[in-house]
PDB file of C-alpha atoms in Angstrom:
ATOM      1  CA  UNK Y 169     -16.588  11.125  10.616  1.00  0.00           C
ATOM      2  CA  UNK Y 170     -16.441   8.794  13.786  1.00  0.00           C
ATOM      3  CA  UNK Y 171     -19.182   6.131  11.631  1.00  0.00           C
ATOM      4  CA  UNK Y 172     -16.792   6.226   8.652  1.00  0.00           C
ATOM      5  CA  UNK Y 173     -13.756   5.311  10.441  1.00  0.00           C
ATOM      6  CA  UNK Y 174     -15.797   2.497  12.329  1.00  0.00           C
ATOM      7  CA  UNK Y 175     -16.901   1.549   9.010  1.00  0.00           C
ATOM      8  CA  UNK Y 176     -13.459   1.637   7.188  1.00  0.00           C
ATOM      9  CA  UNK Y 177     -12.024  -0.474  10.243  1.00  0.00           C
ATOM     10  CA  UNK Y 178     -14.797  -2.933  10.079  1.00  0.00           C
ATOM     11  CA  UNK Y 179     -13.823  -3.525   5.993  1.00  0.00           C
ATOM     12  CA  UNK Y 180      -9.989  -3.510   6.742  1.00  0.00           C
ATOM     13  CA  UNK Y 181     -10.543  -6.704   9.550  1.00  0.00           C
ATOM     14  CA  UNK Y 182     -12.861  -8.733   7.589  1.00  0.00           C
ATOM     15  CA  UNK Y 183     -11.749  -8.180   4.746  1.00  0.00           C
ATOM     16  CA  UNK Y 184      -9.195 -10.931   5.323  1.00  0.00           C
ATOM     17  CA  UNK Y 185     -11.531 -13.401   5.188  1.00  0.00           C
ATOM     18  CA  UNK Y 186     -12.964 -12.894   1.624  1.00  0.00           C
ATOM     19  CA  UNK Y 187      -9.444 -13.126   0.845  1.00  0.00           C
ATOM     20  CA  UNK Y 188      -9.735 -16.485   2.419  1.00  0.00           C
ATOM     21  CA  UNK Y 189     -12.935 -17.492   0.685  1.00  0.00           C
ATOM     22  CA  UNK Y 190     -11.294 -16.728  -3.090  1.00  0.00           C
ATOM     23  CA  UNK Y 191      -8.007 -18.536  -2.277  1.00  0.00           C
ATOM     24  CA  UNK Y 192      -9.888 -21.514  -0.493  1.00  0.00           C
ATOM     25  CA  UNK Y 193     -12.326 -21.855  -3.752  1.00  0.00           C
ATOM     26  CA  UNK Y 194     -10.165 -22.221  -5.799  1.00  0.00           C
ATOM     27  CA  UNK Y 195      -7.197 -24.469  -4.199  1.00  0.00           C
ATOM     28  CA  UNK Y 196      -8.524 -27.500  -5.671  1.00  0.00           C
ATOM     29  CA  UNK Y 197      -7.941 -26.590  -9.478  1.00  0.00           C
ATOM     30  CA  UNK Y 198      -4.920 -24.537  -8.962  1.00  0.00           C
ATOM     31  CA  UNK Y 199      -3.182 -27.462  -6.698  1.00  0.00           C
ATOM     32  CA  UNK Y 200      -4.605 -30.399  -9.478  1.00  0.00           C
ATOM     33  CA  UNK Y 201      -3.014 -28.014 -12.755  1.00  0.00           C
ATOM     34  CA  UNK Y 202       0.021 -27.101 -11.096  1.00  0.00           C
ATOM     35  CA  UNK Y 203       0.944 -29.029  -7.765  1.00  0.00           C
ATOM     36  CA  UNK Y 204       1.138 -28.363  -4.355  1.00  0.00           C
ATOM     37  CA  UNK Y 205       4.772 -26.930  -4.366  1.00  0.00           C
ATOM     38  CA  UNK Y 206       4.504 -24.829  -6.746  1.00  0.00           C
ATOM     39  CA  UNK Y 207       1.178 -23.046  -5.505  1.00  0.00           C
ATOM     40  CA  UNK Y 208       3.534 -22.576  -2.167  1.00  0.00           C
ATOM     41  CA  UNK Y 209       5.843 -21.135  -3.238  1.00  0.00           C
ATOM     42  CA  UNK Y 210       3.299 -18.638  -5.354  1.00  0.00           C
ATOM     43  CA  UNK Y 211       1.768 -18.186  -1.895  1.00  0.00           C
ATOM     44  CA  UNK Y 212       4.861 -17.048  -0.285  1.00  0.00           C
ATOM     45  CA  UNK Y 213       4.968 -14.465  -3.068  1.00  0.00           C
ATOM     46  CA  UNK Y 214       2.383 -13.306  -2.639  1.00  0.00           C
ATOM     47  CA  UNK Y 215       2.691 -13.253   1.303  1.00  0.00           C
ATOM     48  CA  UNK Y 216       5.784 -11.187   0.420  1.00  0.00           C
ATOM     49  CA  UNK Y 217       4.116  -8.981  -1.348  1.00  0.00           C
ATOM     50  CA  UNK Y 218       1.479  -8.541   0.703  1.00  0.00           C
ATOM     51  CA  UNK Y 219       3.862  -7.561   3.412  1.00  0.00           C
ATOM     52  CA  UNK Y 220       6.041  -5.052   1.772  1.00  0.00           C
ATOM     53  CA  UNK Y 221       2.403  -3.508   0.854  1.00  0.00           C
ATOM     54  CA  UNK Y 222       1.460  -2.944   4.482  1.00  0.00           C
ATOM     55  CA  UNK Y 223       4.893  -2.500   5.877  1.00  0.00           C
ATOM     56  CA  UNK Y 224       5.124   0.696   3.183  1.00  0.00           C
ATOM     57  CA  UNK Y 225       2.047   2.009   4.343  1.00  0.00           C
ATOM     58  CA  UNK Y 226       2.654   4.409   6.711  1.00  0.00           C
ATOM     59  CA  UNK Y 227       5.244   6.091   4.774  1.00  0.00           C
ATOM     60  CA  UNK Y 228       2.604   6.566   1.810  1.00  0.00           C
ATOM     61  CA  UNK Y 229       0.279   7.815   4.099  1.00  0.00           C
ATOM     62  CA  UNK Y 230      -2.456   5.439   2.332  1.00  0.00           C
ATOM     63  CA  UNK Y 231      -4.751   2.962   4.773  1.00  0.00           C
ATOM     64  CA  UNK Y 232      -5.813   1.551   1.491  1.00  0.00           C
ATOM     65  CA  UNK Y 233      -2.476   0.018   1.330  1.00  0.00           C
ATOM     66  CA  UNK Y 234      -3.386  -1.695   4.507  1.00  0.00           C
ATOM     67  CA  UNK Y 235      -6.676  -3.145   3.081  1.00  0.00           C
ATOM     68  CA  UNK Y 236      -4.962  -4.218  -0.141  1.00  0.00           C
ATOM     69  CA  UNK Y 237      -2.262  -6.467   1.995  1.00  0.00           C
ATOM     70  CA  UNK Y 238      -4.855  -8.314   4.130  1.00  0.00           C
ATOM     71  CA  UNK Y 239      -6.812  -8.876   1.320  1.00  0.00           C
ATOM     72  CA  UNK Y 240      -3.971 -10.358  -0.102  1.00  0.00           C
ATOM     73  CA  UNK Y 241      -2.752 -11.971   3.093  1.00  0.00           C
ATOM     74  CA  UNK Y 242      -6.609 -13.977   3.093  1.00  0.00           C
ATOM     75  CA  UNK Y 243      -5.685 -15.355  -0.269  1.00  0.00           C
ATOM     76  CA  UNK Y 244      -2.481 -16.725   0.500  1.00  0.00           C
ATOM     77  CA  UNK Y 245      -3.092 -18.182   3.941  1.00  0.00           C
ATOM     78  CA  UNK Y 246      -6.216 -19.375   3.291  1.00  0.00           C
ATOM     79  CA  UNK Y 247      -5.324 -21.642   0.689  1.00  0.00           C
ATOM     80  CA  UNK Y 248      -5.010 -25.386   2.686  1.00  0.00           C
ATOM     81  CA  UNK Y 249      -1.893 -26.208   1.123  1.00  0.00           C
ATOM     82  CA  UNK Y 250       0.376 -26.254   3.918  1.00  0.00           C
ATOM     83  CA  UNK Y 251      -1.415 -29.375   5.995  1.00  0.00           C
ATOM     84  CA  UNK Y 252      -1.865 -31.072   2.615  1.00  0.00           C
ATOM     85  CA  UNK Y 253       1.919 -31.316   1.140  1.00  0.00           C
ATOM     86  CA  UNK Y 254       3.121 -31.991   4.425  1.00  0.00           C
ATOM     87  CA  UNK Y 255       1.126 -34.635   5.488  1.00  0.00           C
ATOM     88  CA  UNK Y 256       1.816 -36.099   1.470  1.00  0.00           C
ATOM     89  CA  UNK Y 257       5.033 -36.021   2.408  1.00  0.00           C
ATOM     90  CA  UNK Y 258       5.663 -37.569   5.395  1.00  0.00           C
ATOM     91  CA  UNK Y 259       5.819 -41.266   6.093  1.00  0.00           C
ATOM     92  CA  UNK Y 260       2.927 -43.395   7.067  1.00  0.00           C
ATOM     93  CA  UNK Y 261       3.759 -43.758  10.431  1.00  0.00           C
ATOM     94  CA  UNK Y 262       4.037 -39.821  11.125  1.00  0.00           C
ATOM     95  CA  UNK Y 263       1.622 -38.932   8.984  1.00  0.00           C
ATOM     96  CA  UNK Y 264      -1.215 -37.989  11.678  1.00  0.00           C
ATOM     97  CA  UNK Y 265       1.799 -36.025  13.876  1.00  0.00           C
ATOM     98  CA  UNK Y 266       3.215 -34.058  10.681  1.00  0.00           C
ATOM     99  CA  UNK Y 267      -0.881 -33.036  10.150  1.00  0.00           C
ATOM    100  CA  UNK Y 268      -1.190 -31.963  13.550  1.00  0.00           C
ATOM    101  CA  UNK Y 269       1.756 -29.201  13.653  1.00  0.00           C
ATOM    102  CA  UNK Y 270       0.033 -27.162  10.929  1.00  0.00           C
ATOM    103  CA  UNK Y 271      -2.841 -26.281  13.556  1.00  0.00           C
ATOM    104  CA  UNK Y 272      -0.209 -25.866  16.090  1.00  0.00           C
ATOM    105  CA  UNK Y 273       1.920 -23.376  14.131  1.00  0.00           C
ATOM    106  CA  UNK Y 274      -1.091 -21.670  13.447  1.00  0.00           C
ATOM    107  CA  UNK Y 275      -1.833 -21.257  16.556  1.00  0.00           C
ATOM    108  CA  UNK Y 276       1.774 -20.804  17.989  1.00  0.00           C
ATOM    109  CA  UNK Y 277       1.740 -17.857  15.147  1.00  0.00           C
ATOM    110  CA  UNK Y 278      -1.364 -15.857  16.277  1.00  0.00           C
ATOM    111  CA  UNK Y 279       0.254 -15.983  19.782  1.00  0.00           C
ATOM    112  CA  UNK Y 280       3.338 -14.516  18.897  1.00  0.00           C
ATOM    113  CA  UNK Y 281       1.571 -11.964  16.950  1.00  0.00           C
ATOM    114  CA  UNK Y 282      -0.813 -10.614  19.613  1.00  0.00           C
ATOM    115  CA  UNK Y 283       2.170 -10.661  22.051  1.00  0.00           C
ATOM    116  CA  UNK Y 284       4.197  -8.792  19.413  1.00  0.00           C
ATOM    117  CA  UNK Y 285       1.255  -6.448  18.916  1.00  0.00           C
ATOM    118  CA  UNK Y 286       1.460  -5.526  22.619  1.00  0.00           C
ATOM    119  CA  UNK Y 287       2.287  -1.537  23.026  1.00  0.00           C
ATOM    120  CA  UNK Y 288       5.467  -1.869  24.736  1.00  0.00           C
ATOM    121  CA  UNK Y 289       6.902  -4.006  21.749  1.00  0.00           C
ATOM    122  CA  UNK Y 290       5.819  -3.474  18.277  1.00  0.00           C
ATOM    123  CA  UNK Y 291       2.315  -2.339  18.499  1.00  0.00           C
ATOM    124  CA  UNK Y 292       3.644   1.590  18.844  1.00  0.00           C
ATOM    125  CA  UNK Y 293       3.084   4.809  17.015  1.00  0.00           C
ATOM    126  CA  UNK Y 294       6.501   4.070  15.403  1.00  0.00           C
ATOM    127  CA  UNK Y 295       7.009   0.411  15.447  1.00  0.00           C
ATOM    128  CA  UNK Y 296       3.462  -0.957  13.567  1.00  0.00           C
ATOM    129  CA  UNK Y 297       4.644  -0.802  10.342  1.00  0.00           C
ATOM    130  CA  UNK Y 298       7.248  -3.436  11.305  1.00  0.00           C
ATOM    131  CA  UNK Y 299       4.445  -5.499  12.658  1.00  0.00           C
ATOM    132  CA  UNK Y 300       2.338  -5.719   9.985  1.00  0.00           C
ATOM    133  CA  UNK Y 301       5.324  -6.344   7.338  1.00  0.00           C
ATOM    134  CA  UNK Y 302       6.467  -9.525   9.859  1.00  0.00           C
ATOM    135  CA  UNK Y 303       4.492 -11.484   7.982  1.00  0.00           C
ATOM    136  CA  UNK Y 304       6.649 -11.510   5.312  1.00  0.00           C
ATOM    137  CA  UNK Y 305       9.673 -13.054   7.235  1.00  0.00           C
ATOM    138  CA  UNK Y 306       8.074 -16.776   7.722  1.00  0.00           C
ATOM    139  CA  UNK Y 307       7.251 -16.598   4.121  1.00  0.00           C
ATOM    140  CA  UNK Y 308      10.467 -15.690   3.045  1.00  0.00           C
ATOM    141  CA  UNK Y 309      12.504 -18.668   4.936  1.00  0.00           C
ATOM    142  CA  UNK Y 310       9.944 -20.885   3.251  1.00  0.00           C
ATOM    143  CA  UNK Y 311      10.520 -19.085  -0.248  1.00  0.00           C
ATOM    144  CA  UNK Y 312      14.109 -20.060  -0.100  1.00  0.00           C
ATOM    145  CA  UNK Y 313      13.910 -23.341   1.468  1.00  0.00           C
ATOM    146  CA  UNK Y 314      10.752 -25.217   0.058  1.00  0.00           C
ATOM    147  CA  UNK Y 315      13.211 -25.172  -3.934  1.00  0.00           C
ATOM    148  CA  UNK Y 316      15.458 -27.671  -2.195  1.00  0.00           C
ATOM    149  CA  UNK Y 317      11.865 -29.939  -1.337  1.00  0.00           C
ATOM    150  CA  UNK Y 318      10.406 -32.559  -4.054  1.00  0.00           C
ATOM    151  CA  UNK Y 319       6.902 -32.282  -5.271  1.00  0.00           C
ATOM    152  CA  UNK Y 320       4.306 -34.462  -2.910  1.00  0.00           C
ATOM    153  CA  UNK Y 321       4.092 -37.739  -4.276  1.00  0.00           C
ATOM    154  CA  UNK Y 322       0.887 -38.859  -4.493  1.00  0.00           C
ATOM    155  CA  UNK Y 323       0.461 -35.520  -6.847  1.00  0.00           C
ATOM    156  CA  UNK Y 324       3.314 -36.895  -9.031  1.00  0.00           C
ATOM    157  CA  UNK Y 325       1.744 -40.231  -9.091  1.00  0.00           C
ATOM    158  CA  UNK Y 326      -1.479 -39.543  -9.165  1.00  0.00           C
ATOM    159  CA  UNK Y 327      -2.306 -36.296 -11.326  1.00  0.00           C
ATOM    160  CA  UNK Y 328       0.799 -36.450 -13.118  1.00  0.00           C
ATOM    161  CA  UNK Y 329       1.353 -40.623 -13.944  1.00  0.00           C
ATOM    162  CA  UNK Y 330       5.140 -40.197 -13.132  1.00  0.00           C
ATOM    163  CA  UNK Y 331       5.564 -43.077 -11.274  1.00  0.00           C
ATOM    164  CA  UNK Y 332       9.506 -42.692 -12.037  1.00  0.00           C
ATOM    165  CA  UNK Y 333       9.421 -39.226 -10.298  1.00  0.00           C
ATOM    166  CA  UNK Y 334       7.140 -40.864  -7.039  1.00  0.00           C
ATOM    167  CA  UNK Y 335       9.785 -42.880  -6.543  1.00  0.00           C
ATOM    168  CA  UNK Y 336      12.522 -40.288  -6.559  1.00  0.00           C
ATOM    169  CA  UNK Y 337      11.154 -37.912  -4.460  1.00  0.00           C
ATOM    170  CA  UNK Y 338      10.210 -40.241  -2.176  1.00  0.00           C
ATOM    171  CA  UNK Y 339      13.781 -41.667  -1.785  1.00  0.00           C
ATOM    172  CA  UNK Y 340      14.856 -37.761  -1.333  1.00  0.00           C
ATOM    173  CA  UNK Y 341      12.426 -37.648   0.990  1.00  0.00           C
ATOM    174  CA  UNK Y 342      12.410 -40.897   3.339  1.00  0.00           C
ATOM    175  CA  UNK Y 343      15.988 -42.135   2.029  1.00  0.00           C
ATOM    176  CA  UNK Y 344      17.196 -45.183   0.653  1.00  0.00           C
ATOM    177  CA  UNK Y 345      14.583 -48.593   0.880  1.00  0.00           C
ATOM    178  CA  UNK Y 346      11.634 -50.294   0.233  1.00  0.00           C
ATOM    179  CA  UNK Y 347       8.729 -48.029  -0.207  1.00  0.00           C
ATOM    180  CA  UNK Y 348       6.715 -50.151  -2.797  1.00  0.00           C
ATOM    181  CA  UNK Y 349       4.037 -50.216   0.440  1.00  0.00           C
ATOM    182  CA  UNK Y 350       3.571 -46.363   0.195  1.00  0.00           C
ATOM    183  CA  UNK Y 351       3.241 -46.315  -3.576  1.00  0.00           C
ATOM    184  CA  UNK Y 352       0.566 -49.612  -3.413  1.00  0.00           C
ATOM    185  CA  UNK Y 353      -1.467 -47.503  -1.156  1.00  0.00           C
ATOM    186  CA  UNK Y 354      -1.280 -44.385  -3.571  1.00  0.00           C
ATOM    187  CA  UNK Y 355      -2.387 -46.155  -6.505  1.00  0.00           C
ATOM    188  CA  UNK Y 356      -5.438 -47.401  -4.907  1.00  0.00           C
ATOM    189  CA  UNK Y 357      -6.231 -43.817  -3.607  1.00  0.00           C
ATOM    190  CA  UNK Y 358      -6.034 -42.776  -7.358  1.00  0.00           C
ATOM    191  CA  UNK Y 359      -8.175 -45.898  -8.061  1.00  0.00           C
ATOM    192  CA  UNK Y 360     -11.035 -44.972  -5.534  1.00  0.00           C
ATOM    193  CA  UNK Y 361     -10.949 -40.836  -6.668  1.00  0.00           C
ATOM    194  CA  UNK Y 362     -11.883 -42.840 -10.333  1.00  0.00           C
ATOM    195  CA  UNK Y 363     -14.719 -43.996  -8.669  1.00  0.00           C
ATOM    196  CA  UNK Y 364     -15.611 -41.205  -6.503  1.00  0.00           C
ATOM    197  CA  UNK Y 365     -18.083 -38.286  -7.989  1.00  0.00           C
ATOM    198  CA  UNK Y 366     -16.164 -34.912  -6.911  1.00  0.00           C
ATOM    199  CA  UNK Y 367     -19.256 -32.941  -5.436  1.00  0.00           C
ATOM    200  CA  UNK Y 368     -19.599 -28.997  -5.602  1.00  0.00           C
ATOM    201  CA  UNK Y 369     -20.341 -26.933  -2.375  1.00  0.00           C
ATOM    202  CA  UNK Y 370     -24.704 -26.722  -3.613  1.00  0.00           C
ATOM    203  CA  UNK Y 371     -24.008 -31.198  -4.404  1.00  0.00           C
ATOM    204  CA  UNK Y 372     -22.684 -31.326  -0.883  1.00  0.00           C
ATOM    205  CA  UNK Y 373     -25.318 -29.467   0.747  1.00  0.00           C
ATOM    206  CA  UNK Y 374     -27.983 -31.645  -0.824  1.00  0.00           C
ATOM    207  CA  UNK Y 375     -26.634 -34.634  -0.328  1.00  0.00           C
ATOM    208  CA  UNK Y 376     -28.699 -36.782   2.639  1.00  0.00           C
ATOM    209  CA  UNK Y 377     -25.619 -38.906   3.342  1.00  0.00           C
ATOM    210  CA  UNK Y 378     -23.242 -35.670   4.299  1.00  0.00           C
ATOM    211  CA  UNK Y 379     -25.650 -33.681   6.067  1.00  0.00           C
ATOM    212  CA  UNK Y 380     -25.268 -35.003   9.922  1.00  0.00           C
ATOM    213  CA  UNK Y 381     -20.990 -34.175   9.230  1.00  0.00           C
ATOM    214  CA  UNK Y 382     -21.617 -30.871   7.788  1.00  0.00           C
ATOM    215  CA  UNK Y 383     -24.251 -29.269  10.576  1.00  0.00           C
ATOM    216  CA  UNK Y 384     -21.479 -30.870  13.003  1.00  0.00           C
ATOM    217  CA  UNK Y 385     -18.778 -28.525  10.844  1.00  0.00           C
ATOM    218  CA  UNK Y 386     -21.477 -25.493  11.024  1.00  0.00           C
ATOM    219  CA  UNK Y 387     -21.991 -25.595  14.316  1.00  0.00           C
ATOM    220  CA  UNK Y 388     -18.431 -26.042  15.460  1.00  0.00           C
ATOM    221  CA  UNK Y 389     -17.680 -23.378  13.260  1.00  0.00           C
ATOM    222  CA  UNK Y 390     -19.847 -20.991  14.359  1.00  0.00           C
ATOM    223  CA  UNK Y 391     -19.263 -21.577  18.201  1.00  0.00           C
ATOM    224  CA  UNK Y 392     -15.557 -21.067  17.662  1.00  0.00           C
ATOM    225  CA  UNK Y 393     -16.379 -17.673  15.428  1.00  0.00           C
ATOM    226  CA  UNK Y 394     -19.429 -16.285  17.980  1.00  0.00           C
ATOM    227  CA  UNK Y 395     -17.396 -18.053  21.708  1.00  0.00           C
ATOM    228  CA  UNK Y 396     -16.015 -14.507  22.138  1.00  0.00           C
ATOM    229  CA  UNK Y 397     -12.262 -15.893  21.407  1.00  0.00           C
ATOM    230  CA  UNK Y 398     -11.619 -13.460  18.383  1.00  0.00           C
ATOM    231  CA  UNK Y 399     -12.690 -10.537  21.109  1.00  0.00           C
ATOM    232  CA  UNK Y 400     -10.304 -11.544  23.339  1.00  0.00           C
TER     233      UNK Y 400
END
């Protein structure tokens, strides 16, 4: 029935974004117990997995397939990890550039996905499959790559007290010099988190100091969400 299908297609487009809210909530304890490059390279797995999923789904004749890999999809994408380790690992004074290509890859990617999706390209009868498994590619050059990357360094300094193994990846990293600077200013981060009360989502909302910042997040939020944009 025509309010079925609406109602199946509804489920298989947002259903992304719960996928989002579960790998966003818990980021924070998965990235502290295990460290950013690890959880990355999980991510990728499960980006690849998530692809093959949807990419098979035509030939198993199953749309649940489809619903499966974007729930998936959510949970690996959604996770901030990407913005985090590389702006951990960059140097001071390119820190606030290397931040600022993670929103303009993900921007540059849903661009080249919409034009892919175009009819005349890969959004035919025959060709969708492909589309929806191309997510898999990106993750798999990062799966292979991101092995011959250190750990961030702050997380090895600060979570992990290996100041021995700050130092080394940050000499793989920036090469050979004087970096005592860059480690100074980690170990007073770690000092301040000491003294800084982590607060939970309800904590934030209550708090009278946060609340100006976070109806400026809501309502950017929602103007970018109800602006038309995802329509178009």
């Amino acid at each position: 029935h025509q309010d079925n299908l609406l109602f199946l297609w509804s489920i298989t487009v947002s259903i992304f974004g719960i996928g989002g809210l579960l790998g966003s909530s818990g980021s924070r304890y998965l990235t502290v117990k295990y460290g950013k490059k690890k959880c990355l390279l999980c991510n990728n797995l499960l980006m690849i997995v998530a692809a093959s999923i949807m990419g098979c789904s035509k030939i198993a004749r199953s749309f649940e397939m489809i619903l499966i890999g974007r729930f998936m999809c959510g949970i690996s994408l959604c996770v901030p990890l990407h913005h985090q380790y590389v702006g951990e690992i960059s140097p001071r004074k390119l820190r606030g550039f290397a931040n600022s290509t993670s929103s303009f890859f993900w921007s540059l990617g849903k661009a080249v996905g919409q034009i892919s999706g175009q009819r005349e390209l890969l959004g035919s009868q025959s060709l969708w499959p492909m589309l929806m498994a191309s997510c898999g590619l990106p993750a798999l050059v990062q799966l292979v790559t991101l092995p011959f990357f250190p750990e961030s360094p702050p997380y090895l300094l600060m979570h992990k007290g290996d100041q021995e193994g700050c130092k080394k990846a940050i000499r793989q990293l920036w090469g050979e010099g004087h970096h005592q600077a860059e480690i100074d200013d980690i170990m007073k981060e770690k000092a301040t988190m000491k003294n800084t009360k982590i607060l939970s989502v309800l904590e934030l909302m209550k708090e009278p100091a946060f609340r100006w910042q976070l109806y400026m997040i809501v309502i950017l939020t929602a103007t970018v969400q109800l602006c038309g944009i995802n329509a178009v």
